[in-house]
PDB file of C-alpha atoms and ligand atoms in Angstrom:
ATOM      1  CA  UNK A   1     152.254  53.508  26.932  1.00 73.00           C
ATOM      2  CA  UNK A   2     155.411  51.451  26.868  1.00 85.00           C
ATOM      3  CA  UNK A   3     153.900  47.963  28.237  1.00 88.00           C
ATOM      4  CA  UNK A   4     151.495  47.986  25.203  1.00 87.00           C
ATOM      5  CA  UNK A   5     154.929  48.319  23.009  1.00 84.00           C
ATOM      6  CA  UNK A   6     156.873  45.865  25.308  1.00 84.00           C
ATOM      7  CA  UNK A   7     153.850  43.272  25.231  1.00 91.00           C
ATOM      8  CA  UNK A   8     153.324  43.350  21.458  1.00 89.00           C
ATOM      9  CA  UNK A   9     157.493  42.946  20.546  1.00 88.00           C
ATOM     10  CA  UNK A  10     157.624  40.284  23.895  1.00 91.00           C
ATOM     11  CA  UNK A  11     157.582  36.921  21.177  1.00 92.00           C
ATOM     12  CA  UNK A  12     160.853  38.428  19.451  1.00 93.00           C
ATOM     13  CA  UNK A  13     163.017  40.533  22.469  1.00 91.00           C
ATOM     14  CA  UNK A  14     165.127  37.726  22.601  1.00 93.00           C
ATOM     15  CA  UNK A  15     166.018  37.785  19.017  1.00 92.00           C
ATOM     16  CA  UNK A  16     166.116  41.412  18.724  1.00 90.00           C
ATOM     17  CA  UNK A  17     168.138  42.374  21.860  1.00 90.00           C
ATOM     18  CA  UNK A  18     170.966  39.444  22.333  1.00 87.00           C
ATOM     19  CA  UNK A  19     172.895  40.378  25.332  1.00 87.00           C
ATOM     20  CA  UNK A  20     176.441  41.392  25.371  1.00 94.00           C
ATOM     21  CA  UNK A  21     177.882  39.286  28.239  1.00 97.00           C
ATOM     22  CA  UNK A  22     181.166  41.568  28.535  1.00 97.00           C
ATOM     23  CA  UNK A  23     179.025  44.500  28.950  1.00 97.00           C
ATOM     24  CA  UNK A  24     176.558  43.156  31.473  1.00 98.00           C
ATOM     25  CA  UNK A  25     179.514  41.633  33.734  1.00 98.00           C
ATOM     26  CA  UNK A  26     181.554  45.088  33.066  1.00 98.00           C
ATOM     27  CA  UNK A  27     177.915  46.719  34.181  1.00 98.00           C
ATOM     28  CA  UNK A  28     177.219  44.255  37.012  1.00 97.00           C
ATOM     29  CA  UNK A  29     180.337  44.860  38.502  1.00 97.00           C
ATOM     30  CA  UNK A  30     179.754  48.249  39.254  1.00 97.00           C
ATOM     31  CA  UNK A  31     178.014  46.448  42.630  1.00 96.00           C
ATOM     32  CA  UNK A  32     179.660  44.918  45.556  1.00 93.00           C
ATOM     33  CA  UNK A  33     178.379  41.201  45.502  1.00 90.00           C
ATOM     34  CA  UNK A  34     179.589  39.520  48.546  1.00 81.00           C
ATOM     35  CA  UNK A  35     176.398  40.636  51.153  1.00 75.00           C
ATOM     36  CA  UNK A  36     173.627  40.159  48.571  1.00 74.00           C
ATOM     37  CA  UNK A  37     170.661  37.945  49.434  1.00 89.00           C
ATOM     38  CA  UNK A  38     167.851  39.904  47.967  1.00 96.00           C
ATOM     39  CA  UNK A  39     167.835  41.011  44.414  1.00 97.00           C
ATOM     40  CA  UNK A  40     165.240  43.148  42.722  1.00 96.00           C
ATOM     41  CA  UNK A  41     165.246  42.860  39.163  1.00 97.00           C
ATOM     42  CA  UNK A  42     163.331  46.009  37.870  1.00 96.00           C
ATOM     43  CA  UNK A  43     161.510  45.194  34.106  1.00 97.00           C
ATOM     44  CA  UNK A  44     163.094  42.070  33.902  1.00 98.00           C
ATOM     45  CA  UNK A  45     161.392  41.334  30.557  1.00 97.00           C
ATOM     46  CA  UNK A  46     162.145  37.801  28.932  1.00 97.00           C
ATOM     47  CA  UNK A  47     165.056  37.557  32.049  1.00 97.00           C
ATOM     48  CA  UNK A  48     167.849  38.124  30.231  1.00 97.00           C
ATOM     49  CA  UNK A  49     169.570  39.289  33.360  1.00 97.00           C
ATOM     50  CA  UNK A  50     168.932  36.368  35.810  1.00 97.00           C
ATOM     51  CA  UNK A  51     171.671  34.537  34.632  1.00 97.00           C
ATOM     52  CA  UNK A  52     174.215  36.833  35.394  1.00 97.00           C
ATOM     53  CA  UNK A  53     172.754  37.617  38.657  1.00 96.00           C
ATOM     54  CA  UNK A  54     172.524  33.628  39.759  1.00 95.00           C
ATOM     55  CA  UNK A  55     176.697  34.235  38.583  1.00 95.00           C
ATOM     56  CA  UNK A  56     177.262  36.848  40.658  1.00 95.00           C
ATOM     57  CA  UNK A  57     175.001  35.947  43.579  1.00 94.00           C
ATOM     58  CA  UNK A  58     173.940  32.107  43.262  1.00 93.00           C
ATOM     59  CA  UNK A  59     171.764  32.063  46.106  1.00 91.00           C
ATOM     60  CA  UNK A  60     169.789  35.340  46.402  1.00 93.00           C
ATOM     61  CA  UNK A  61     166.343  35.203  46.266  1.00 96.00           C
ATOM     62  CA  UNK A  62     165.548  37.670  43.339  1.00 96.00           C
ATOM     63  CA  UNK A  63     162.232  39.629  42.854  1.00 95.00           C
ATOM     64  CA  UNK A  64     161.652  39.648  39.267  1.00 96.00           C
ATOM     65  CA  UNK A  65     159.258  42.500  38.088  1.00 96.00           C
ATOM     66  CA  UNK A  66     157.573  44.126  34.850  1.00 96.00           C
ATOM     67  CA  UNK A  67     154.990  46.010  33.881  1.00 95.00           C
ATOM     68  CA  UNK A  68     154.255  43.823  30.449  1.00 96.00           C
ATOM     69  CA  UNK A  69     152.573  40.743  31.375  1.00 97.00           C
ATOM     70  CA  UNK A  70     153.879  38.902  27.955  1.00 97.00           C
ATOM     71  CA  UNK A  71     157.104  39.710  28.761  1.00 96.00           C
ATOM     72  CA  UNK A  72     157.092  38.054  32.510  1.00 97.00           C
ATOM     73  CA  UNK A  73     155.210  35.243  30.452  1.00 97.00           C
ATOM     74  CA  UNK A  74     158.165  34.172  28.742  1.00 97.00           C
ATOM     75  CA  UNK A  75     160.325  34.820  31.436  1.00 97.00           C
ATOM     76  CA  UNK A  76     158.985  32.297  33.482  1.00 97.00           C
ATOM     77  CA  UNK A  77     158.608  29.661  31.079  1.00 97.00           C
ATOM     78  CA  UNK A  78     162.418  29.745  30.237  1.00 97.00           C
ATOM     79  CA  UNK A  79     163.193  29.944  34.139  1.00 97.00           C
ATOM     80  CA  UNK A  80     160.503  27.202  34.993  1.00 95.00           C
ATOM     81  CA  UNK A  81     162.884  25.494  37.159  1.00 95.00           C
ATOM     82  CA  UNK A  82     164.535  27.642  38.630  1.00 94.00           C
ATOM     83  CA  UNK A  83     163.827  28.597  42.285  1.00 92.00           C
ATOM     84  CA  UNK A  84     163.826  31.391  44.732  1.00 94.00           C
ATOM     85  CA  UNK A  85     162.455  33.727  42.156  1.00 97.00           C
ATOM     86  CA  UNK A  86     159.250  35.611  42.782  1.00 95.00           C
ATOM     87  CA  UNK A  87     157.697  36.731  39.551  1.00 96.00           C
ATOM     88  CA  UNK A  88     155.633  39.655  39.627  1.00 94.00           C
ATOM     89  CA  UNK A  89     153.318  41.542  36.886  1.00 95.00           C
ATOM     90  CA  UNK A  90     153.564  45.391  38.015  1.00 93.00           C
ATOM     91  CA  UNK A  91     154.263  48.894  37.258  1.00 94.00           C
ATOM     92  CA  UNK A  92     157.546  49.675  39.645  1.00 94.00           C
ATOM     93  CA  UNK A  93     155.630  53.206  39.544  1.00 93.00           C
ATOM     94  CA  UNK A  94     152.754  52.448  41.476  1.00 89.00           C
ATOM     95  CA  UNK A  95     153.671  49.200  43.657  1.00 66.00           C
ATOM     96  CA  UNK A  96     155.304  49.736  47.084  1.00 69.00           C
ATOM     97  CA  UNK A  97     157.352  47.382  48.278  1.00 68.00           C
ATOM     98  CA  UNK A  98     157.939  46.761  51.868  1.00 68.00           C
ATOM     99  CA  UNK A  99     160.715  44.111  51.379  1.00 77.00           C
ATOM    100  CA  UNK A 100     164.403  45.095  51.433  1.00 92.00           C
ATOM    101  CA  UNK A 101     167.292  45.031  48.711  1.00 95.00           C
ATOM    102  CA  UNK A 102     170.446  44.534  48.718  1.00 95.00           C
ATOM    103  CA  UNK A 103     170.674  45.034  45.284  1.00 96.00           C
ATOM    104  CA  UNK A 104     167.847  46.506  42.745  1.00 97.00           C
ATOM    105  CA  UNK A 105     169.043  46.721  39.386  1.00 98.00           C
ATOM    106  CA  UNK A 106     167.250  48.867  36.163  1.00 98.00           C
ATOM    107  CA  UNK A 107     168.883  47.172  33.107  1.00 98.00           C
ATOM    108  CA  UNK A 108     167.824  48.901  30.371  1.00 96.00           C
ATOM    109  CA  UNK A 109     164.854  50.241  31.993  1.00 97.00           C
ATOM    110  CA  UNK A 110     164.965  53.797  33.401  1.00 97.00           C
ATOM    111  CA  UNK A 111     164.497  55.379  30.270  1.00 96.00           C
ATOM    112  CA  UNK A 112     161.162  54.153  29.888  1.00 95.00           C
ATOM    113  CA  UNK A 113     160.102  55.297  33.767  1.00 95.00           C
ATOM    114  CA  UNK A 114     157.763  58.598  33.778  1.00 93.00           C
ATOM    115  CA  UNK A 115     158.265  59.637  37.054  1.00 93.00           C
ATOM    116  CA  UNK A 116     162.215  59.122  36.992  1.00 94.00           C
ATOM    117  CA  UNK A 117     163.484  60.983  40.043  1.00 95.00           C
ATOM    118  CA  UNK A 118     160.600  60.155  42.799  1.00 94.00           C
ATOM    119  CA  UNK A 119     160.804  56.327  41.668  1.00 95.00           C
ATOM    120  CA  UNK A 120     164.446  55.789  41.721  1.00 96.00           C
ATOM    121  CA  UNK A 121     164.387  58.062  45.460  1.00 95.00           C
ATOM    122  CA  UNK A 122     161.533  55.391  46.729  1.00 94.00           C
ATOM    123  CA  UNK A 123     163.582  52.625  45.632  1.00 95.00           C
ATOM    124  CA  UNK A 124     166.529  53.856  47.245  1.00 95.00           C
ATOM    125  CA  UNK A 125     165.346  55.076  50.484  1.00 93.00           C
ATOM    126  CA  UNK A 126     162.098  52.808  50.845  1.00 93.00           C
ATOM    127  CA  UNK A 127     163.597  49.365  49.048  1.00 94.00           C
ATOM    128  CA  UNK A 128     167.356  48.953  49.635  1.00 95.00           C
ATOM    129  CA  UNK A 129     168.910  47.578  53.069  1.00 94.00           C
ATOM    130  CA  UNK A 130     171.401  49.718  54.879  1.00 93.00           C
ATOM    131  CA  UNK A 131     174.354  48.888  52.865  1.00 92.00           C
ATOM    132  CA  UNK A 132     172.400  48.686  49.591  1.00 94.00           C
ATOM    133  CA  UNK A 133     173.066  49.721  46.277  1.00 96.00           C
ATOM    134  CA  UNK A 134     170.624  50.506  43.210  1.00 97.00           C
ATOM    135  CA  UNK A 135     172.031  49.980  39.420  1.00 98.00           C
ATOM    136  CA  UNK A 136     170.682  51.790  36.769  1.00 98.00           C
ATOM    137  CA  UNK A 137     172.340  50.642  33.427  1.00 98.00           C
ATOM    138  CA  UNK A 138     172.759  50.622  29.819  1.00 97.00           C
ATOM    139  CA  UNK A 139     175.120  47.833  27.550  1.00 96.00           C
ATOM    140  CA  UNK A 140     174.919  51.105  24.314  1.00 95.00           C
ATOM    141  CA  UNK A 141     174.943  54.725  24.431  1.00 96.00           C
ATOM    142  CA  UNK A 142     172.540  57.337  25.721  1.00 97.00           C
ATOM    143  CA  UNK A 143     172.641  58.344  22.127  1.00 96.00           C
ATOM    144  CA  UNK A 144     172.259  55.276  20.603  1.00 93.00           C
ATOM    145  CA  UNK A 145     169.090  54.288  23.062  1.00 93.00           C
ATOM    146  CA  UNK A 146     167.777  58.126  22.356  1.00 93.00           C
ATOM    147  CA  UNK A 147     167.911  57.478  18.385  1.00 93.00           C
ATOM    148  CA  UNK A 148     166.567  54.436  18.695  1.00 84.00           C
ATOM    149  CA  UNK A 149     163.453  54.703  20.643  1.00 84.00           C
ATOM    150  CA  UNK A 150     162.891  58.219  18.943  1.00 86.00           C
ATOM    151  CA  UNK A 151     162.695  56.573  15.680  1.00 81.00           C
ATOM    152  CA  UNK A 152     161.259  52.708  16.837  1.00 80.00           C
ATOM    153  CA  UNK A 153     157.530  53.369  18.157  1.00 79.00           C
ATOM    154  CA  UNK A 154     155.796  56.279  18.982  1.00 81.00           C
ATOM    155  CA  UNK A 155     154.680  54.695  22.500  1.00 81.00           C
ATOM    156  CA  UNK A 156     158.541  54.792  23.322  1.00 79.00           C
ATOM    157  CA  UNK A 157     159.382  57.619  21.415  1.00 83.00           C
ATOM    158  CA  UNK A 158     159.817  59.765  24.605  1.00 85.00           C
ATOM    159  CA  UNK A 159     161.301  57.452  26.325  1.00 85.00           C
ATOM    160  CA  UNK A 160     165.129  59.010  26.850  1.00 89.00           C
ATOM    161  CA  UNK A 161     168.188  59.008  29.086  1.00 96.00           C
ATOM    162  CA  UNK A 162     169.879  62.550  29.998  1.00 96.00           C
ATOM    163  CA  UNK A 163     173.577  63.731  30.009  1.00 97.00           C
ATOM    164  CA  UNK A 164     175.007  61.693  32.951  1.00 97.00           C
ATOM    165  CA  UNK A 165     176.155  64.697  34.878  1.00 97.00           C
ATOM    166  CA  UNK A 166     172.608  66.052  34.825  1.00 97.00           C
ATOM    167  CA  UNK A 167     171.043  63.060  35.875  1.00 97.00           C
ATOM    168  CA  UNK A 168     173.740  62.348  38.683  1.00 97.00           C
ATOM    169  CA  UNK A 169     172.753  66.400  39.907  1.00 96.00           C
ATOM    170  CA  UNK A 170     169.072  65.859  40.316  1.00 96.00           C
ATOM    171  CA  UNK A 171     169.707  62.394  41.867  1.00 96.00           C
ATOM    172  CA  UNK A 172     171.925  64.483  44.570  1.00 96.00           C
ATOM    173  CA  UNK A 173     169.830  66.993  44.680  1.00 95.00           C
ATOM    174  CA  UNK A 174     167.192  64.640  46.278  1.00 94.00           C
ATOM    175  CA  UNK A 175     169.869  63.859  48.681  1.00 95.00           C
ATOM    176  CA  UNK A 176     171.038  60.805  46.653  1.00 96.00           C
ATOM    177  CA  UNK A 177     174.765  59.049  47.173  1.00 96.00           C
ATOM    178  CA  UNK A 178     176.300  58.591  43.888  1.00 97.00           C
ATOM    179  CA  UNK A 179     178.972  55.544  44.138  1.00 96.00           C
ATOM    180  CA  UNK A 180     180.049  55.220  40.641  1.00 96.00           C
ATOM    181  CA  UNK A 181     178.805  57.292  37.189  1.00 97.00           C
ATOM    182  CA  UNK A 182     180.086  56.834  33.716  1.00 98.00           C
ATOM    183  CA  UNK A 183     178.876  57.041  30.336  1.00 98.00           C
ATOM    184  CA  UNK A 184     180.393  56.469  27.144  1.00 97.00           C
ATOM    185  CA  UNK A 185     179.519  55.078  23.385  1.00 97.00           C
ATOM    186  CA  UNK A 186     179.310  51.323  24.984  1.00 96.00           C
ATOM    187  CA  UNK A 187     177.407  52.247  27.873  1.00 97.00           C
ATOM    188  CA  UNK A 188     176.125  54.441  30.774  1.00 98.00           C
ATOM    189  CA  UNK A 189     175.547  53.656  33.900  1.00 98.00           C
ATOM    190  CA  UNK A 190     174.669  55.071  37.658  1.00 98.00           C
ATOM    191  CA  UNK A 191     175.873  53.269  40.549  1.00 98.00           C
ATOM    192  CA  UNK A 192     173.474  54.922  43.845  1.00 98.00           C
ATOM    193  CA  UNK A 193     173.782  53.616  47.606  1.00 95.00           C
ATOM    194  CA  UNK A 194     172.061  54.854  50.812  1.00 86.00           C
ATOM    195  CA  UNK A 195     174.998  54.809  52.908  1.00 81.00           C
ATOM    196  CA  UNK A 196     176.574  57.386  50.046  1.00 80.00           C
ATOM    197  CA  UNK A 197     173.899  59.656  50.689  1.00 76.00           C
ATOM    198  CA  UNK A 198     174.858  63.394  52.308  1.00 66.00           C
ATOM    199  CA  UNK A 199     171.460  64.028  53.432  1.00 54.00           C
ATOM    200  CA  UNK A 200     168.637  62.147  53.089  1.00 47.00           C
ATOM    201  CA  UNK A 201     165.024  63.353  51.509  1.00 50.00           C
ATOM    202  CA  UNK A 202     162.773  61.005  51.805  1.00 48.00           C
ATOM    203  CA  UNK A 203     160.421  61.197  49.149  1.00 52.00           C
ATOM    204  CA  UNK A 204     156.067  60.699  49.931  1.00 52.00           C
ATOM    205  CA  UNK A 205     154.616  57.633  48.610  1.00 50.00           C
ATOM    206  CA  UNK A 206     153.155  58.049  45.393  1.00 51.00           C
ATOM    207  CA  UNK A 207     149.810  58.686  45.082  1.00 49.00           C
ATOM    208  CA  UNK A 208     146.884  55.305  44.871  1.00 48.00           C
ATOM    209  CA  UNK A 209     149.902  53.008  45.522  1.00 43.00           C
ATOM    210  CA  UNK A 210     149.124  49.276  46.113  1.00 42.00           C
ATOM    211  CA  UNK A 211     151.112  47.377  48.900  1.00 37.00           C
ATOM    212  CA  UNK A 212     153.224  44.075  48.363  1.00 39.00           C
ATOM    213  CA  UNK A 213     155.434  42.308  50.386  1.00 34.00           C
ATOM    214  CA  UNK A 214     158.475  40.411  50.250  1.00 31.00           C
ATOM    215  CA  UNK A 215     157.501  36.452  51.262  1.00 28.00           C
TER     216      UNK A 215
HETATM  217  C1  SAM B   1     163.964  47.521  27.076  1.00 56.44           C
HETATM  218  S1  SAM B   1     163.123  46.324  28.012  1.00 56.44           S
HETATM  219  C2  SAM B   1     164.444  45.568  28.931  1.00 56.44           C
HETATM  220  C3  SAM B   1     164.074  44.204  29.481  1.00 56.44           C
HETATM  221  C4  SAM B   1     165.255  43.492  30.168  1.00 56.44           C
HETATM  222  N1  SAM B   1     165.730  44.235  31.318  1.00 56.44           N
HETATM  223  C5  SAM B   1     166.359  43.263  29.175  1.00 56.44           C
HETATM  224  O1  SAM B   1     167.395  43.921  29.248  1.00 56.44           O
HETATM  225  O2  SAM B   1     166.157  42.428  28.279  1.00 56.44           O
HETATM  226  C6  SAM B   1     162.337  47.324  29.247  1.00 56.44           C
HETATM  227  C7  SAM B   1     161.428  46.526  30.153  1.00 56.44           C
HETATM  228  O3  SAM B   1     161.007  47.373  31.217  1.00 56.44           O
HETATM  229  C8  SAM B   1     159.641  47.128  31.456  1.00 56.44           C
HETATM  230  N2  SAM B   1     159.079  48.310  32.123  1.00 56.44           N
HETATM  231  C9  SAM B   1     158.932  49.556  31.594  1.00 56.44           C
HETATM  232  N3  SAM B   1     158.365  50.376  32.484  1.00 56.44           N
HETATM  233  C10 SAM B   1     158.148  49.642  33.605  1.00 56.44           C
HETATM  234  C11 SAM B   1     157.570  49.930  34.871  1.00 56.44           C
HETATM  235  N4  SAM B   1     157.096  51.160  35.166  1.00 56.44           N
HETATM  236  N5  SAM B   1     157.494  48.951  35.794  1.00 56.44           N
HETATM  237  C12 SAM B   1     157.963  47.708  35.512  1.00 56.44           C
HETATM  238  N6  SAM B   1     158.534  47.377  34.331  1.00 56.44           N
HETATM  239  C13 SAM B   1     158.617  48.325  33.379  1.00 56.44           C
HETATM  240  C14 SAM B   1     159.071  46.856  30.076  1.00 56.44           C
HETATM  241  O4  SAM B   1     157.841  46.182  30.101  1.00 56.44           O
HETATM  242  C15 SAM B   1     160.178  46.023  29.457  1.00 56.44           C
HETATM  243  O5  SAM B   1     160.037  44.644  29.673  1.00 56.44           O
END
């Protein structure tokens, strides 16, 4: 399991994963900024992303979740005063939010989800407003990420991210709207909106889900 890895490395992410500011804004960009209010920060970690989302949206409220308790841990210690976050120890898998989005973002995350397709679906059709988008992204390669948690730990060994023309078919073939797709040796990432959507499939809740609500 990957929150056993994530909890024990949790003291040095921060030292070992230093984030490339031109790559997140390139990334963040990828999202239309001016309507959000509500962010959803999917395995959030130590937070290295919540500064770049107070930059590009300085007074959302943002919904900052993880499955590895130690990593939330830290997380909220080095955001202590900030406010209009809402912490939250969970697997993304299993919790069902009733809240809306305007924008959920999975940086550097969606490899390490086992039931990909159905979870990014719920998200989009269950979790995002109208007019909102879903960001699934990467600041290095789908080769490099593939390598290196092949090679890292055998509880992330699995984890992997597909050719992004494969991954952007099975999204559509669950009747999900692309907006933007790219991958290259600096990144990958998938833009996905419900008001891109052809047709939409709503997926079933997945099984022994627990309820939570946006306060
Ligand atoms: C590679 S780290 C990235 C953390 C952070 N986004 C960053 O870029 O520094 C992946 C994070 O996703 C979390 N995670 C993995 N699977 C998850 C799940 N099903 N639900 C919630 N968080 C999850 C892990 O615990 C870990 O903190």
């Amino acid at each position: 399991m990957c929150v056993d890895f994530f909890n024990k490395i949790c003291r040095n992410w921060d030292e070992i994963s230093k984030p490339d500011s031109h790559k997140i804004h390139f990334l963040l960009q990828k999202l239309s900024w001016n309507v959000s209010k509500r962010v959803l920060d999917v395995g959030t970690g130590t937070g290295i992303l919540l500064p770049f989302i107070r930059h590009y949206s300085p007074k959302s409220l943002i919904q900052a979740i993880d499955i590895a308790d130690g990593m939330i841990d830290i997380a909220k210690t080095k955001y202590a005063k900030w406010k209009n976050i809402n912490w939250i120890v969970s697997d993304i898998e299993k919790q069902i939010y009733r809240g809306k989005f305007d924008q959920i973002i999975l940086y550097s995350v969606f490899p390490h989800l086992t039931r990909k397709t159905e979870t990014i679906s719920y998200l989009v059709n269950h979790c995002l407003t109208d007019d909102g988008e879903l960001l699934i992204a990467h600041a290095q390669s789908r080769e490099f990420l593939n390598h290196l948690h092949k090679h890292k730990d055998e509880r992330v060994s699995n984890d992997s991210l597909i050719e992004i023309e494969n991954q952007c078919s099975i999204f559509e073939q669950q009747g999900l709207g692309i907006i933007d797709a790219d991958e290259s040796d600096e990144y990958y990432y998938i833009a996905l909106g419900k008001a891109y959507a052809s047709s939409i499939t709503v997926m079933p809740a997945p099984p022994n889900c627990t309820c939570s609500s946006w306060k």
